[in-house]
Coordinates of C-alpha atoms and ligand atoms in Angstrom, one line a residue:
X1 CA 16.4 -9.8 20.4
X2 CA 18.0 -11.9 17.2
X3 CA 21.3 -10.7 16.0
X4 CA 21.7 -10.0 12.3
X5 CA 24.5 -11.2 10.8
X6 CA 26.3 -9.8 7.1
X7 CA 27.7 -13.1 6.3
X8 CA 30.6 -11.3 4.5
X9 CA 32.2 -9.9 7.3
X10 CA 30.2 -12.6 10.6
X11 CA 29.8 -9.2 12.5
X12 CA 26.3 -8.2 14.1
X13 CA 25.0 -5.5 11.7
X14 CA 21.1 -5.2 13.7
X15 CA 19.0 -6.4 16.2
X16 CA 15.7 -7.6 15.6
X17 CA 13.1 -8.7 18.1
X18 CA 11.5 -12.2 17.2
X19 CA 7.8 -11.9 17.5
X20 CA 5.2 -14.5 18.9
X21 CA 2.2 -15.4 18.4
X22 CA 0.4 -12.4 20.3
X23 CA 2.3 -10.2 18.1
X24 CA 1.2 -12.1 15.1
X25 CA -2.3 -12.1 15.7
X26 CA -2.6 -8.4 16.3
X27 CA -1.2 -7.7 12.9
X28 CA -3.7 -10.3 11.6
X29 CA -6.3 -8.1 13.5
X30 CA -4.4 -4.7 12.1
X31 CA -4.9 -6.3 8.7
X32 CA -9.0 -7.4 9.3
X33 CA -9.6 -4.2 10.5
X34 CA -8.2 -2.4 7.3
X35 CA -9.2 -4.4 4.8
X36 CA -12.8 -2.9 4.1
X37 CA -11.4 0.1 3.2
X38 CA -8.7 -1.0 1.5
X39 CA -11.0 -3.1 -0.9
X40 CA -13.6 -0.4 -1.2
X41 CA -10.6 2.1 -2.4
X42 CA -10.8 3.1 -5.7
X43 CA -9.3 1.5 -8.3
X44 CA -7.3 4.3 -9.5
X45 CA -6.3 5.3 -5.9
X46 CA -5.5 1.9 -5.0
X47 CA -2.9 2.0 -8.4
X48 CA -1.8 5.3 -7.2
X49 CA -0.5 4.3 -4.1
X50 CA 1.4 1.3 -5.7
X51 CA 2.5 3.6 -8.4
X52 CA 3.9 5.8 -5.1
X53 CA 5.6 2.8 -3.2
X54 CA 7.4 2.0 -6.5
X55 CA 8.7 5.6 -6.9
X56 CA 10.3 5.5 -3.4
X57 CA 11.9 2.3 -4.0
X58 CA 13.5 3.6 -7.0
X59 CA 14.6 6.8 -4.7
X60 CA 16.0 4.6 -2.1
X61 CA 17.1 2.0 -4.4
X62 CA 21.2 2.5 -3.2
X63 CA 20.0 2.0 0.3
X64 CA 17.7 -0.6 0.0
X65 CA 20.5 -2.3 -2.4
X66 CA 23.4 -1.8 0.7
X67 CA 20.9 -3.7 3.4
X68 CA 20.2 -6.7 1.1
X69 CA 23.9 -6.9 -0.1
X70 CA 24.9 -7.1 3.6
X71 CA 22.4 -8.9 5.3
X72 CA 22.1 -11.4 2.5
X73 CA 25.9 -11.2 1.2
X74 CA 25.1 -10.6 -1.7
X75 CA 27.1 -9.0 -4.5
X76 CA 25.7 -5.2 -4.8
X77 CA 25.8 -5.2 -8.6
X78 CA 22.9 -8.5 -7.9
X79 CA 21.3 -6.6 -5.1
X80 CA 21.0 -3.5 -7.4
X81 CA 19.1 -5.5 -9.6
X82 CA 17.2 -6.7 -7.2
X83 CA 16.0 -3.4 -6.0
X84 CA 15.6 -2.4 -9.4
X85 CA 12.8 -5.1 -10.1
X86 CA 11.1 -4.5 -6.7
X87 CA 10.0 -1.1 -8.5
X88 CA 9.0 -2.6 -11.5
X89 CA 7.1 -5.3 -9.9
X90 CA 5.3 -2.3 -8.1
X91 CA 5.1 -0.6 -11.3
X92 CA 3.7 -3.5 -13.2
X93 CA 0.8 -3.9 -10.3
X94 CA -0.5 -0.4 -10.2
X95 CA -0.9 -0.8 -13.8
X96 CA -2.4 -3.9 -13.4
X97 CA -5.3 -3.0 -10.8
X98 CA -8.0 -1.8 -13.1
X99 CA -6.8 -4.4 -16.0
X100 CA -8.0 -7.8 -14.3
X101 CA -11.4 -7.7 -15.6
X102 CA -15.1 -9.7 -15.4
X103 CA -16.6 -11.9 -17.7
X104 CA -20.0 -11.5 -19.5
X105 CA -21.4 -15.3 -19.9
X106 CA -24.4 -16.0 -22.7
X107 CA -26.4 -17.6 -20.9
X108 CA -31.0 -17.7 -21.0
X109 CA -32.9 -15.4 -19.0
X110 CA -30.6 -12.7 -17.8
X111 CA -27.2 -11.4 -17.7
X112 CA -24.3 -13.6 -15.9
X113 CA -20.9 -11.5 -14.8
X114 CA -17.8 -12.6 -13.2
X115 CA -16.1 -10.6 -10.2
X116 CA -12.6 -11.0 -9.2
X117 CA -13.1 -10.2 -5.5
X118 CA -9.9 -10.3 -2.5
X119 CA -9.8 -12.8 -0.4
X120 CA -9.1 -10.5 2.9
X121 CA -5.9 -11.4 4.9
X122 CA -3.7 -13.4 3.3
X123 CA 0.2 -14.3 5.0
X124 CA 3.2 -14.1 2.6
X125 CA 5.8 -16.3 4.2
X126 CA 9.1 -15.7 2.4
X127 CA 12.7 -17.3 2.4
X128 CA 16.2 -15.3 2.8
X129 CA 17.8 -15.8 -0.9
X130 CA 15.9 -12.9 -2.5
X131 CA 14.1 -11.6 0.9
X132 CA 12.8 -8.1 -0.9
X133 CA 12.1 -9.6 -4.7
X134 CA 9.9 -12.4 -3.4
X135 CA 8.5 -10.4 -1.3
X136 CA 7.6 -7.8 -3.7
X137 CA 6.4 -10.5 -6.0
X138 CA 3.5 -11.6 -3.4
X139 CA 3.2 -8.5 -2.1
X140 CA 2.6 -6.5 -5.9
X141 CA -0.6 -8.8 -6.7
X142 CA -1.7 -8.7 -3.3
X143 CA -2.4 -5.3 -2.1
X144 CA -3.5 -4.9 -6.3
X145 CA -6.7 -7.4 -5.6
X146 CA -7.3 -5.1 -2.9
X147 CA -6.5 -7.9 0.0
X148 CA -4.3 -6.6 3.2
X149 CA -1.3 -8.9 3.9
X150 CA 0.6 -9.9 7.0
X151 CA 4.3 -10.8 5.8
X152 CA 7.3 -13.2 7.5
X153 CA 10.7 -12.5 6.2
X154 CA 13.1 -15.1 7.1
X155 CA 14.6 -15.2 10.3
X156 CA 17.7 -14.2 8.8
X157 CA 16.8 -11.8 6.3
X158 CA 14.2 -9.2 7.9
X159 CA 16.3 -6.0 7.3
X160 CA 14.9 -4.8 3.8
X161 CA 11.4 -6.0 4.2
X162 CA 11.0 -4.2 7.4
X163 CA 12.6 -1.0 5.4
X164 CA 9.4 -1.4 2.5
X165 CA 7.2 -1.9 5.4
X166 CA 8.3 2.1 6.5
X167 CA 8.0 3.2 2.4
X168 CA 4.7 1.7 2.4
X169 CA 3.1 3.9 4.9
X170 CA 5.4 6.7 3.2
X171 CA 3.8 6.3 0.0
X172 CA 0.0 6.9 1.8
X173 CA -0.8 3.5 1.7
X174 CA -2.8 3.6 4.8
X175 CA -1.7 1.6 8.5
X176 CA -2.5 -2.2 8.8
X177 CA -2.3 -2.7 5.0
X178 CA 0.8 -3.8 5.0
X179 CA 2.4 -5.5 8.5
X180 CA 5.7 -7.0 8.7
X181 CA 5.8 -9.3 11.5
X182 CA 9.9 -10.7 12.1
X183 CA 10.0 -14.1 14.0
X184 CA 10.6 -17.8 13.8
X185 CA 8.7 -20.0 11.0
X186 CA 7.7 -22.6 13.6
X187 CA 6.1 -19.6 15.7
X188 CA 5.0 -16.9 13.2
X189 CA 4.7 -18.9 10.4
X190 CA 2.6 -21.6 12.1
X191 CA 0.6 -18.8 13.6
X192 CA -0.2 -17.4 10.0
X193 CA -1.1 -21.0 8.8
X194 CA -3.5 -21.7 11.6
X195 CA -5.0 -18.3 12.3
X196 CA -8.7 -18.4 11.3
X197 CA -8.8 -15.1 10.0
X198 CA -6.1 -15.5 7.6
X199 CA -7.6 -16.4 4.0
X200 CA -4.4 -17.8 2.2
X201 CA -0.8 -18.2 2.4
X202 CA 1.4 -17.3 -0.5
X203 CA 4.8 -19.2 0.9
X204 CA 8.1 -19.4 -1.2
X205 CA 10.7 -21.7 0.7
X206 CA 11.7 -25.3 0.9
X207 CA 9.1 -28.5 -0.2
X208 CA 9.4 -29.7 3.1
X209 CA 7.9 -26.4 5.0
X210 CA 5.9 -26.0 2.2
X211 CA 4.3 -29.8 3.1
X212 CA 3.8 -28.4 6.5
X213 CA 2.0 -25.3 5.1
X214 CA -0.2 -27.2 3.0
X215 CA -1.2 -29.8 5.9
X216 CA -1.6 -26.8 8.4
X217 CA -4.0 -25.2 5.9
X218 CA -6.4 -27.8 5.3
X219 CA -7.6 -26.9 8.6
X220 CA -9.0 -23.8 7.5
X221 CA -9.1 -24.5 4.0
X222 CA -7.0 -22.0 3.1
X223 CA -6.3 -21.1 0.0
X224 CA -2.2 -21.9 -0.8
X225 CA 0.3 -20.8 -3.4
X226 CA 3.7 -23.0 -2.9
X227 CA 6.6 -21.6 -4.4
X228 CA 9.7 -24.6 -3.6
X229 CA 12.4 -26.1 -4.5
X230 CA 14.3 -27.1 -7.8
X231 CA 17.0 -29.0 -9.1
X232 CA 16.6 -27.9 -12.4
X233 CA 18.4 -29.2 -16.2
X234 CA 20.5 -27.2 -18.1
X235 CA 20.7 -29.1 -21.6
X236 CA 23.2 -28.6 -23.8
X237 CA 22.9 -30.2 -27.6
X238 CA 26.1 -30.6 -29.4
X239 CA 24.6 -28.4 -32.0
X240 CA 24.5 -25.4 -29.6
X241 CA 26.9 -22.4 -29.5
X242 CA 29.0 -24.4 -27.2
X243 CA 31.0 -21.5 -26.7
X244 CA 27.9 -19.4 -25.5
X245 CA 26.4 -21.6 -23.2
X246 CA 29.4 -22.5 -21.2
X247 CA 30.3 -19.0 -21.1
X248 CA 26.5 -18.8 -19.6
X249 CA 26.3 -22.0 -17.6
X250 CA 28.4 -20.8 -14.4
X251 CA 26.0 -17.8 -13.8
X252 CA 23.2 -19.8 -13.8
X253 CA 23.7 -22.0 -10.5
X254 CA 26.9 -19.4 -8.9
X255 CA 24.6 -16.4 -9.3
X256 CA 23.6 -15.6 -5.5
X257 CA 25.9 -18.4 -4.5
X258 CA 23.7 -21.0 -6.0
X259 CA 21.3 -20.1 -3.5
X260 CA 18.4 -19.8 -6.0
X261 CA 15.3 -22.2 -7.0
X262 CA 15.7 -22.2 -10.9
X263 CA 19.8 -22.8 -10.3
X264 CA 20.9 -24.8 -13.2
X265 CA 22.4 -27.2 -11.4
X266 CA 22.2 -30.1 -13.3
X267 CA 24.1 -29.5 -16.8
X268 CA 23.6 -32.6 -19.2
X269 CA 26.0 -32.2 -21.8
X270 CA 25.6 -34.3 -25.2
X271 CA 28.0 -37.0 -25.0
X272 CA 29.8 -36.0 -28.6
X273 CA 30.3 -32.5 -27.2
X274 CA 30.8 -33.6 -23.3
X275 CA 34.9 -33.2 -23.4
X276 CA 34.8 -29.5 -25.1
X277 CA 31.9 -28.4 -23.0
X278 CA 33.9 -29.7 -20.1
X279 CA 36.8 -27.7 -20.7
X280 CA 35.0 -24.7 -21.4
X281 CA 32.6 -24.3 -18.4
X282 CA 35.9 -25.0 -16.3
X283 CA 37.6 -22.3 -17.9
X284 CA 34.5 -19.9 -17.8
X285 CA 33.8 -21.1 -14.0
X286 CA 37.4 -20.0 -13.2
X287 CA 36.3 -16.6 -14.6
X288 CA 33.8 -15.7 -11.8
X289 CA 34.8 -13.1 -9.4
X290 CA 34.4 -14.5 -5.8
X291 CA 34.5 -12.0 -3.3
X292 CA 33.7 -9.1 -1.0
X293 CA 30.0 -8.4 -1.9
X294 CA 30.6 -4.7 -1.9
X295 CA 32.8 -4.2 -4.3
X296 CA 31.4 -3.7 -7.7
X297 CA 33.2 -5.9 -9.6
X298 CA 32.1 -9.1 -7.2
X299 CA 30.2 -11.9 -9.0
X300 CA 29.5 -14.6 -5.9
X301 CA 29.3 -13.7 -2.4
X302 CA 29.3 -15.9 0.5
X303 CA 26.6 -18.6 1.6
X304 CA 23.9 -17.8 4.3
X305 CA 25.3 -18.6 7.3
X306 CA 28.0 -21.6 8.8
X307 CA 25.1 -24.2 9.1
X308 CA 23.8 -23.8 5.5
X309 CA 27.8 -23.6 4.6
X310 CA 27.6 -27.2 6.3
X311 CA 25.0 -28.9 4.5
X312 CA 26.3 -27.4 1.2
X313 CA 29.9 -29.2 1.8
X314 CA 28.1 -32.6 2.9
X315 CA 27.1 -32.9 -1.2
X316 CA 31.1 -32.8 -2.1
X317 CA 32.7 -36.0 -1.7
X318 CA 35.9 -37.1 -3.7
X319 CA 38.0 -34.9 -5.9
X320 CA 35.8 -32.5 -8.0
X321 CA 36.4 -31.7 -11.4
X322 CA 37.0 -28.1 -11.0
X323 CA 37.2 -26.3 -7.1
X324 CA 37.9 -22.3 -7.3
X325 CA 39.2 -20.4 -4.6
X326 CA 37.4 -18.3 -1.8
X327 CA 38.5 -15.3 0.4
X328 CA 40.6 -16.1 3.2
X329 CA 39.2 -15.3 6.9
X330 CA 35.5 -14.4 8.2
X331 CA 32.7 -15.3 6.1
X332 CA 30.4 -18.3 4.8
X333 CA 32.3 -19.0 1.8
X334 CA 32.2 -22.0 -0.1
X335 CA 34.0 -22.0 -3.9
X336 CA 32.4 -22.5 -7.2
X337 CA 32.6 -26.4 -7.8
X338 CA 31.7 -28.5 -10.7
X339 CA 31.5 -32.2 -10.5
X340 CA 30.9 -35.3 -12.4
X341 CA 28.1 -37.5 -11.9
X342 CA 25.5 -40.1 -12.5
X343 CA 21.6 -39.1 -12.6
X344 CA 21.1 -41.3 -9.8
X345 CA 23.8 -39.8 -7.7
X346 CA 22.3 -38.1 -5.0
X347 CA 24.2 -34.8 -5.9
X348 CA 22.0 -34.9 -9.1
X349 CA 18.4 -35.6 -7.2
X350 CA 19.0 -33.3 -4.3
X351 CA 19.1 -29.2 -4.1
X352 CA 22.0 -28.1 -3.1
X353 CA 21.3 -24.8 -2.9
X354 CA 24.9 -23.5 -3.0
X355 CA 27.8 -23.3 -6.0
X356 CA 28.2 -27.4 -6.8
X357 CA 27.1 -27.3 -10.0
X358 CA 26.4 -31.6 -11.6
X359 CA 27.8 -32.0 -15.2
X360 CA 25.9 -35.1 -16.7
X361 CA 26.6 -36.9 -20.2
X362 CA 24.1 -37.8 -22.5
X363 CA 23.4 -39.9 -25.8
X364 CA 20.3 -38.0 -27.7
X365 CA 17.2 -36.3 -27.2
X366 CA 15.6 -38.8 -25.8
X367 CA 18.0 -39.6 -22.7
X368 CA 18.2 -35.7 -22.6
X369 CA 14.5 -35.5 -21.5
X370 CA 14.4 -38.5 -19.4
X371 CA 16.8 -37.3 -17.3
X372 CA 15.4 -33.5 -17.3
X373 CA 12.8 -35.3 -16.3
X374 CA 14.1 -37.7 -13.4
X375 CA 13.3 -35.4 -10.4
X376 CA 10.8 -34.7 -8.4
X377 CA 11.1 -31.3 -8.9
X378 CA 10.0 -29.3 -12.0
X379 CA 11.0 -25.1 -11.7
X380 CA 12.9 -24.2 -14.2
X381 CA 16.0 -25.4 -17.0
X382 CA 17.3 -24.2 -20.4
X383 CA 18.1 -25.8 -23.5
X384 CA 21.3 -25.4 -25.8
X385 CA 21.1 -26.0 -29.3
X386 CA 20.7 -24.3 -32.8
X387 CA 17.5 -26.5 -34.3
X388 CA 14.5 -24.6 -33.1
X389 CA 12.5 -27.6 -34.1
X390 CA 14.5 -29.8 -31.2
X391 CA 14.1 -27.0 -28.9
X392 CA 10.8 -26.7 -29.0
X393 CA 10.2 -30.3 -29.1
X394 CA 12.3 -30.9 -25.5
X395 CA 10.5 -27.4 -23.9
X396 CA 7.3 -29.2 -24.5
X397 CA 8.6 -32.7 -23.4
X398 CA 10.4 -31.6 -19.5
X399 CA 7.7 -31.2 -16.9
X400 CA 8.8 -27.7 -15.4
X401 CA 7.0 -24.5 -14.7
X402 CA 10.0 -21.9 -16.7
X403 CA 12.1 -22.6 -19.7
X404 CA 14.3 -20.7 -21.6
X405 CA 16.0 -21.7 -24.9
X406 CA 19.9 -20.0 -25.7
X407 CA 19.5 -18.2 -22.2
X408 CA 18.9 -19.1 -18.8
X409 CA 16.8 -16.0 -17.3
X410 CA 14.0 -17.5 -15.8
X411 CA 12.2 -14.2 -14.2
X412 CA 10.8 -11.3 -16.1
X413 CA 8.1 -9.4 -14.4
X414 CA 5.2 -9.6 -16.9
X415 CA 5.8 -13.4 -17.2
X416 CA 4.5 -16.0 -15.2
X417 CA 7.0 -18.5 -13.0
X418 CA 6.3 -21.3 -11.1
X419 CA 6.7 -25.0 -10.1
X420 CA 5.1 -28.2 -11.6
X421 CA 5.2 -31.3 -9.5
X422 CA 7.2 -30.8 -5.9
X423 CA 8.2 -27.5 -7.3
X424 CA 4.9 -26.5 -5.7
X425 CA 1.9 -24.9 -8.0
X426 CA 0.0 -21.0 -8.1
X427 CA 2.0 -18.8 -10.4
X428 CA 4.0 -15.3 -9.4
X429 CA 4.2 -12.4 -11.8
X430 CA 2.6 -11.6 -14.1
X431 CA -0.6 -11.4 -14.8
X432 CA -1.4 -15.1 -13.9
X433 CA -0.2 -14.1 -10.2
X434 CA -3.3 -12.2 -9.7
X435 CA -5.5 -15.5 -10.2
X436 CA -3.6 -16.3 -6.8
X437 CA -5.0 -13.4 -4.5
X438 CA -8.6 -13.1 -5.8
X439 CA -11.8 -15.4 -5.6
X440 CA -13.7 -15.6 -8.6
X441 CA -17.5 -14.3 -7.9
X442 CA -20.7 -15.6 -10.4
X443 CA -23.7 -13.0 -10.3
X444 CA -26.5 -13.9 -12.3
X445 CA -28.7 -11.1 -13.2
X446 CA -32.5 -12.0 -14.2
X447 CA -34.1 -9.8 -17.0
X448 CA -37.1 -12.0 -17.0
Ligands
NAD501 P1 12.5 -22.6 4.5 O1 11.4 -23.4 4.0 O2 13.3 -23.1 5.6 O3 11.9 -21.2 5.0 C1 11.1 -20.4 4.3 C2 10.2 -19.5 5.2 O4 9.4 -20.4 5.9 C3 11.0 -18.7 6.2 O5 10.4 -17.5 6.4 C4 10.9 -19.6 7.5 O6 11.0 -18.9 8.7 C5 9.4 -20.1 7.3 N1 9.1 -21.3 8.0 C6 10.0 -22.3 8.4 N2 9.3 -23.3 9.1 C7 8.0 -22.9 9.1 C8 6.9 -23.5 9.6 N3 6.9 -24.6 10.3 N4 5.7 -22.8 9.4 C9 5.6 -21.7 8.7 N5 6.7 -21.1 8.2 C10 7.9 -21.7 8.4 O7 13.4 -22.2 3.3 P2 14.7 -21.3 3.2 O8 15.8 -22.1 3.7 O9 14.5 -20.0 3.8 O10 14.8 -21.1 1.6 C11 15.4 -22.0 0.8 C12 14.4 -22.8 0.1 O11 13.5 -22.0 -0.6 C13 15.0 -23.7 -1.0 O12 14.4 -24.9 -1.0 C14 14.6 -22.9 -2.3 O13 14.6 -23.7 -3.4 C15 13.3 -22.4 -1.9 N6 13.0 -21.2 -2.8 C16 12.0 -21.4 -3.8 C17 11.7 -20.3 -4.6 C18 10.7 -20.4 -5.7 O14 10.2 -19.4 -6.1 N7 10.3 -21.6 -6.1 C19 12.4 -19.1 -4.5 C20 13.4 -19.0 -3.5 C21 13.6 -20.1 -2.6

């Protein structure tokens, strides 16, 4: 049995038994064995059932909200909206079943058609900062396609998927569709990689598992979707609402304790606006409520657990520019923090993946982008300013997968998000995700 910790409170709140790899290649076969009837469902039905899964999730959607908030500690008022898009997502999938269509091709002497088909199994391997939303994000276009799925939460995060698991069979859709197999990456997840019978992984975690997925897949020539890291740019012009996007700017790498892939954790600043943009994002960071994740009003929570609170503090070195406070007593907690730095500085290359946010000066558009640019990751980032010519000049110029201009939402579901270069590649949401859980089929029909 593994203990599962609220890291809030460091008090057991569940026991969960680790599977092996026994375990995880009878759900594989639980998933084989249901798969032909899954596919051959009709579309309609197969919508129906989504459409159902949805509709519990939005009736259970205080309960599923309380087991994220605790097991992740995260604030309720962010797990709420978590919840919320996990039955949208749901939502937006039914819909989307019988609206991924064929192609007719000209072509001499007959009638060529395209077919998306499912691939059959496929393993979702997920990570333990949004453990239900990414979930829900492979899951939706999975079970749409028609393909059965074997799913890994994160070690420390199984509570709430192993809750949608129960919906799932409450909402009709039928046993060995959907199987939630708890465990260790290095057992589970390896198993999933290798297991012959397994036709893709969908994985969202860091670049260097995600290496390992890739390299364990080639044996099997699996079909991979790599969801990773980021250290993405927030720019800010001179010319922006400076007022605005400081106000924004702490939200966008404190939200979930900077635990997040598209947390703006780089903000380059233009240097004629770097002193007043300084001052302001200190004075709006001050503003953000740190503190028990059940209480309604809370903002950031505490970080994952005592080793990730570790790795987070090894980033921090000299006196910050700006260091808030955190609760005293039991939990991971580690304060908002702003710092100043260099690009090459190793706390603007790496992911931190906790509240230390980078504030960067820069001397025009040009140094903006090269320095956007200057990482081997490519997620997400924002740009600041009030010329919608520069904006969309520097969206087209920095090599990431989600922009936004005046805002930093990166996520919608009827929008497509994901990584260029180590960011990893395949697409969630959205329509596009659907290109990521079906094979395109040719049929050539002869009318000669
Ligand atoms: P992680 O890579 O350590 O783990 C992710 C998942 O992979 C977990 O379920 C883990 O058990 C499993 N795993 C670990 N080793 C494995 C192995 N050898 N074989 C198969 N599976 C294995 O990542 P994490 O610490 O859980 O999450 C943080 C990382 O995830 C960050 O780098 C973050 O940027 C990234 N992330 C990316 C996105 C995105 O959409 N791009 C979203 C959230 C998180």
């Amino acid at each position: 049995m593994t203990a599962v910790v609220n890291p809030a409170t460091e008090e057991t709140i569940a026991e969960v038994e680790a599977r092996g790899a026994d375990e995880t290649d009878a759900a594989v076969a639980a998933a084989k064995e249901a798969f032909p009837a899954w596919r051959a469902l009709a579309p309609a039905d197969r919508a129906r059932l989504l459409r159902r899964l949805a509709t519990l999730v939005e009736e259970h959607h205080e309960e599923l909200s309380r087991i994220e908030s605790r097991n992740a500690g995260k604030p309720i008022s962010g797990a709420r909206g978590e919840v919320g898009m996990v039955a949208q997502v749901f939502h937006f999938y039914a819909g989307a079943v019988d609206k991924h269509h064929g192609e007719t091709i000209p072509v001499a002497g007959g009638v060529d058609m395209t077919f998306r088909e499912p691939l059959g199994v496929v393993g979702l391997i997920v990570p333990w900062n949004f453990p239900l939303n990414i979930a829900s994000w492979k899951l939706g276009p999975a079970l749409a396609c028609g393909n059965t799925v074997v799913l890994k939460p994160a070690e420390l995060t199984p509570l709430s998927v192993l809750r949608l698991a129960e919906l799932a069979l409450e909402a009709g859709i039928p046993e060995g569709v959907v199987n939630v197999v708890p465990g260790k990456g290095s057992v589970v997840g390896q198993r999933l990689i290798e297991h012959p019978d397994v036709a893709k992984i969908g994985f969202t975690g860091s670049t260097e598992v995600g290496q390992q997925v890739m390299r364990g897949a080639a044996g099997t020539i699996k079909r991979v979707t790599l969801e990773l890291g980021g250290k993405s740019a927030n720019v800010v012009f001179a010319d922006a609402d400076l007022e605005r996007a400081a106000a924004a700017a702490p939200y966008a790498v404190f939200d979930n304790a900077g635990q997040d892939c598209c947390a703006r954790s780089r903000i380059l600043v233009e240097r004629s606006a770097y002193d007043r943009f300084s001052e302001l994002l200190v004075e709006a960071t001050r503003g953000v409520r740190v503190g028990d994740p059940e209480d309604d009003a809370t903002e950031m929570g505490p970080l994952i657990s005592a080793a990730h609170r570790e790795t987070v503090a090894s980033f921090v070195d000299g006196e910050p520019l700006y260091r808030g406070d955190v609760p005293d007593g039991k939990g991971f907690w580690y304060p908002c923090t702003v710092v100043e730095a260099r690009p090459g500085d190793r706390i603007a290359r790496d992911e931190v993946f906790g509240p230390v946010a980078a504030l960067i000066p820069f001397a025009d558009e040009a140094e903006a982008v090269r320095i956007a640019n200057d990482s081997e990751y490519g997620l997400s980032g924002s740009i600041w300013t009030s010329d919608g010519a520069r904006a969309f000049r520097v969206a087209r110029a920095i090599d990431t997968g989600v922009l936004s201009i005046n805002s930093n939402s990166s996520v919608r579901v009827s929008t497509p998000f994901g990584g260029f270069k180590q960011s990893g590649f395949g697409r969630e949401l959205g329509m596009h995700a659907l290109e990521g859980y079906s094979e395109v089929k040719n049929v050539f029909y002869s009318t000669d």
